[in-house]
Short mmCIF file of C-alpha atoms in Angstrom, two decimals:
data_model
loop_
_atom_site.label_atom_id
_atom_site.label_comp_id
_atom_site.label_asym_id
_atom_site.label_seq_id
_atom_site.Cartn_x
_atom_site.Cartn_y
_atom_site.Cartn_z
CA ALA A 20 -13.40 77.97 -7.49
CA THR A 21 -11.26 76.12 -5.00
CA LEU A 22 -8.73 78.78 -4.64
CA ASP A 23 -11.71 81.58 -4.00
CA ALA A 24 -13.16 79.45 -1.52
CA ALA A 25 -10.02 78.94 0.26
CA LEU A 26 -8.92 82.74 0.19
CA SER A 27 -12.16 84.28 1.00
CA PRO A 28 -12.10 85.87 4.46
CA ARG A 29 -15.55 84.14 5.00
CA GLY A 30 -14.46 81.10 3.30
CA SER A 31 -15.21 77.60 5.05
CA VAL A 32 -12.95 75.53 3.04
CA ALA A 33 -9.15 76.25 3.37
CA ARG A 34 -7.73 72.99 1.52
CA GLY A 35 -8.33 71.22 -1.74
CA LEU A 36 -7.20 69.24 -4.47
CA THR A 37 -7.54 69.96 -8.24
CA LEU A 38 -7.08 67.02 -10.67
CA CYS A 39 -5.34 68.98 -13.31
CA ARG A 40 -4.92 67.35 -16.92
CA PRO A 41 -2.50 68.07 -18.51
CA PRO A 42 -0.02 68.74 -15.75
CA GLY A 43 1.74 72.15 -15.64
CA HIS A 44 5.19 72.34 -14.03
CA HIS A 45 7.15 71.96 -16.89
CA ALA A 46 5.63 74.84 -18.81
CA GLY A 47 7.41 78.03 -18.91
CA ARG A 48 6.52 81.74 -19.78
CA ALA A 49 6.44 81.20 -23.52
CA ARG A 50 6.72 77.46 -24.18
CA SER A 51 4.64 74.53 -23.63
CA GLU A 52 7.19 71.41 -22.59
CA GLY A 53 6.96 67.72 -21.01
CA PHE A 54 3.15 67.00 -21.61
CA CYS A 55 2.67 70.48 -20.01
CA LEU A 56 0.60 73.18 -21.70
CA VAL A 57 -0.17 75.84 -19.13
CA ASN A 58 1.54 76.29 -15.80
CA ASN A 59 -1.44 75.55 -13.62
CA VAL A 60 0.19 76.47 -10.39
CA ALA A 61 1.84 79.51 -11.52
CA VAL A 62 -1.48 80.86 -12.78
CA ALA A 63 -2.99 79.99 -9.44
CA ALA A 64 -0.39 81.97 -7.81
CA ALA A 65 -0.66 84.90 -9.94
CA TYR A 66 -4.52 84.57 -9.75
CA ALA A 67 -4.31 84.65 -5.97
CA ARG A 68 -2.07 87.66 -5.60
CA SER A 69 -4.32 89.50 -8.14
CA ALA A 70 -7.92 88.48 -7.16
CA HIS A 71 -7.31 88.57 -3.47
CA PRO A 72 -4.50 91.38 -2.84
CA SER A 73 -5.60 91.92 0.84
CA GLU A 74 -5.37 88.28 1.71
CA VAL A 75 -2.51 86.91 -0.40
CA LYS A 76 0.79 88.86 -0.94
CA ARG A 77 3.42 85.73 -0.82
CA VAL A 78 2.79 82.25 -2.20
CA LEU A 79 4.89 79.16 -1.36
CA ILE A 80 4.64 76.64 -4.31
CA PHE A 81 6.38 72.97 -3.08
CA ASP A 82 6.91 70.60 -5.97
CA TRP A 83 7.25 66.91 -5.04
CA ASP A 84 7.06 65.40 -8.69
CA VAL A 85 9.96 63.39 -9.41
CA HIS A 86 10.98 65.61 -12.19
CA HIS A 87 11.97 69.18 -11.64
CA GLY A 88 9.52 71.69 -12.41
CA GLN A 89 11.63 73.94 -14.51
CA GLY A 90 8.69 75.85 -15.94
CA THR A 91 7.74 77.15 -12.46
CA GLN A 92 11.42 77.82 -11.64
CA GLU A 93 11.49 79.96 -14.67
CA ILE A 94 8.47 82.04 -14.27
CA PHE A 95 9.41 82.81 -10.59
CA TRP A 96 12.87 83.16 -10.91
CA SER A 97 13.39 86.95 -10.25
CA ASP A 98 10.08 87.10 -8.16
CA PRO A 99 10.73 87.65 -4.23
CA THR A 100 7.00 87.16 -3.36
CA THR A 101 6.93 83.65 -4.50
CA LEU A 102 8.91 80.74 -2.94
CA VAL A 103 9.61 77.74 -4.91
CA VAL A 104 10.83 74.58 -3.18
CA SER A 105 11.44 71.41 -5.37
CA VAL A 106 12.35 67.99 -4.39
CA HIS A 107 13.12 65.68 -7.46
CA ARG A 108 15.43 63.23 -8.83
CA HIS A 109 18.33 64.98 -10.54
CA GLU A 110 21.21 63.21 -12.52
CA PRO A 111 22.65 63.49 -16.02
CA GLY A 112 20.24 62.36 -18.63
CA PHE A 113 17.11 62.50 -16.67
CA TYR A 114 14.36 64.80 -17.93
CA PRO A 115 14.77 67.79 -17.71
CA ALA A 116 18.25 67.83 -16.13
CA SER A 117 17.68 71.02 -14.15
CA GLY A 118 17.05 71.64 -10.37
CA ASP A 119 20.81 71.61 -9.00
CA ALA A 120 20.94 72.97 -5.44
CA SER A 121 22.91 75.65 -7.02
CA GLU A 122 20.01 77.13 -8.88
CA VAL A 123 18.72 79.67 -6.34
CA GLY A 124 16.94 82.82 -8.38
CA GLU A 125 18.55 86.01 -9.39
CA GLY A 126 18.30 89.52 -8.76
CA PRO A 127 15.28 90.40 -6.23
CA GLY A 128 14.49 86.63 -6.66
CA LEU A 129 17.84 85.55 -5.34
CA GLY A 130 17.49 82.89 -2.53
CA TYR A 131 13.46 82.28 -3.35
CA THR A 132 14.10 79.28 -5.40
CA VAL A 133 15.20 76.26 -3.38
CA ASN A 134 16.04 72.99 -5.26
CA VAL A 135 16.56 69.50 -3.25
CA PRO A 136 18.08 67.12 -5.75
CA LEU A 137 17.73 63.58 -4.86
CA CYS A 138 19.43 60.38 -6.51
CA ALA A 139 17.54 57.72 -8.47
CA GLY A 140 15.60 55.34 -6.24
CA TYR A 141 14.80 57.78 -3.53
CA GLY A 142 12.10 56.78 -1.26
CA ASP A 143 10.04 57.55 1.93
CA ALA A 144 12.75 58.67 4.25
CA ASP A 145 14.43 60.83 1.78
CA LEU A 146 11.26 62.66 0.94
CA TRP A 147 10.44 63.32 4.43
CA MET A 148 13.69 64.42 5.47
CA ALA A 149 13.94 66.96 2.65
CA CYS A 150 10.51 68.32 4.08
CA ALA A 151 11.72 68.33 7.78
CA GLU A 152 15.10 69.88 7.01
CA VAL A 153 14.60 72.33 4.13
CA LEU A 154 10.95 72.94 3.32
CA LEU A 155 9.76 73.64 6.86
CA PRO A 156 12.43 76.08 7.85
CA ALA A 157 12.16 77.78 4.38
CA ALA A 158 8.50 78.26 4.79
CA ARG A 159 8.88 79.51 8.30
CA ARG A 160 11.45 82.28 7.29
CA PHE A 161 8.90 83.22 4.16
CA ARG A 162 5.78 83.12 6.15
CA PRO A 163 3.75 82.61 2.93
CA ASP A 164 -0.30 83.71 2.68
CA CYS A 165 -1.13 80.38 1.06
CA ILE A 166 0.76 76.93 -0.06
CA LEU A 167 0.31 75.27 -3.54
CA VAL A 168 1.59 72.09 -3.89
CA SER A 169 2.56 70.79 -7.38
CA ALA A 170 1.67 67.15 -6.35
CA GLY A 171 3.16 64.78 -8.84
CA PHE A 172 3.11 60.98 -7.92
CA ASP A 173 5.62 59.52 -10.44
CA ALA A 174 8.30 59.28 -7.62
CA ALA A 175 6.03 56.41 -6.26
CA GLY A 176 7.50 52.67 -6.57
CA GLY A 177 5.75 51.23 -9.44
CA ASP A 178 5.52 54.38 -11.76
CA PRO A 179 7.22 53.56 -15.20
CA LEU A 180 9.17 56.90 -15.57
CA GLY A 181 10.31 57.83 -12.10
CA GLY A 182 12.43 54.96 -11.16
CA CYS A 183 11.97 55.75 -7.45
CA GLY A 184 10.19 53.96 -4.22
CA VAL A 185 8.01 56.56 -2.28
CA THR A 186 4.91 54.70 -1.08
CA PRO A 187 1.39 55.95 -1.42
CA LYS A 188 0.99 56.17 2.36
CA LEU A 189 3.98 58.51 2.67
CA PHE A 190 2.23 60.92 0.39
CA GLY A 191 -0.73 60.90 2.64
CA ALA A 192 1.49 61.32 5.68
CA LEU A 193 3.21 64.43 4.01
CA CYS A 194 -0.48 66.02 3.37
CA VAL A 195 -1.00 65.71 7.19
CA GLU A 196 2.06 67.54 8.00
CA LEU A 197 1.66 70.02 5.24
CA ARG A 198 -1.93 70.86 6.89
CA ARG A 199 0.18 71.40 10.13
CA MET A 200 2.58 73.59 8.45
CA ALA A 201 -0.37 75.54 6.79
CA ASP A 202 -2.30 75.85 10.22
CA GLU A 203 0.75 77.49 11.70
CA LEU A 204 1.62 79.75 9.02
CA CYS A 205 -1.30 80.68 6.66
CA ARG A 206 -4.46 79.97 8.42
CA GLY A 207 -4.78 76.54 6.93
CA ARG A 208 -4.63 77.53 3.27
CA LEU A 209 -3.28 74.46 1.43
CA LEU A 210 -4.09 73.62 -2.28
CA PHE A 211 -2.93 70.42 -4.34
CA ALA A 212 -2.79 70.42 -8.07
CA LEU A 213 -2.04 67.15 -9.79
CA GLU A 214 1.16 66.82 -11.62
CA GLY A 215 2.94 63.57 -12.99
CA GLY A 216 1.81 60.09 -12.47
CA TYR A 217 2.04 57.37 -15.34
CA SER A 218 0.70 54.41 -13.71
CA MET A 219 -3.23 54.26 -13.44
CA GLU A 220 -3.10 51.89 -10.44
CA VAL A 221 -0.12 53.80 -8.51
CA LEU A 222 -1.76 56.90 -9.22
CA ARG A 223 -5.08 55.91 -7.75
CA ASP A 224 -3.50 54.66 -4.76
CA CYS A 225 -1.53 57.82 -4.13
CA VAL A 226 -4.53 60.32 -4.90
CA GLY A 227 -6.54 58.48 -2.54
CA GLU A 228 -4.07 58.55 0.38
CA LEU A 229 -3.74 62.31 -0.12
CA LEU A 230 -7.55 62.73 -0.26
CA GLN A 231 -8.02 60.66 2.87
CA ALA A 232 -5.43 62.78 4.66
CA LEU A 233 -6.88 65.99 3.20
CA ILE A 234 -10.30 65.69 4.65
CA ALA A 235 -9.59 63.64 7.85
CA PRO A 236 -10.29 65.21 11.34
CA ALA A 237 -7.10 66.82 12.65
CA GLU A 238 -5.03 64.59 14.45
CA GLY A 239 -3.96 64.76 18.29
CA ARG A 240 -0.68 64.28 18.27
CA SER A 241 2.13 67.05 18.36
CA SER A 242 1.25 69.84 16.43
CA GLU A 243 4.82 70.17 15.23
CA PRO A 244 5.07 69.57 11.71
CA PHE A 245 7.15 66.70 10.43
CA ALA A 246 8.35 66.05 13.92
CA VAL A 247 7.41 62.43 14.24
CA PRO A 248 8.19 60.33 10.95
CA PRO A 249 5.52 57.88 9.91
#
């Protein structure tokens, strides 16, 4: 319903958050994995194109979960109509041990998979820089018709599995900038789907910051996305 409302030509709601449980970005075409049964964002992308073909031909999926979404990558590996950008922790022994920068898709999908691997302990500045220097220029080249965000919060400080230090406020700040990016590229169509997050307190704070930024009136500062770090 949220997706239909955002994509309807007469829709008044272009943004939304779906509290998906279980999460989905580790689930591939033929198997479930990593707490994920069905790849919610992949289903949403496919549905958007099939149910709204006149409105949606290209979909951008941005995954900021601390774990690489190897299922999403597999599904769209050869698909030039879906740009998958993932920022995640990457090192030997850290699940799922995929998502190296050299993984870029193949065939007609070559170049439509973009991985930004970060070291353990990354924080606000690292995630912000990845968005400003990789996500934004990639999105502008691709020109999506809608943006889907795999919004995992296990990169936040205090999460028992992530081992990183992103603050809840940074997720709110990213939402503000993603709204600007969506306004520029795709008539504001920006939808978030909940992925990982394994501390109830941390998850509460992160989702709260995201929701406040999602419903807040547009701010009056520069409309250039990611131009001013928080």
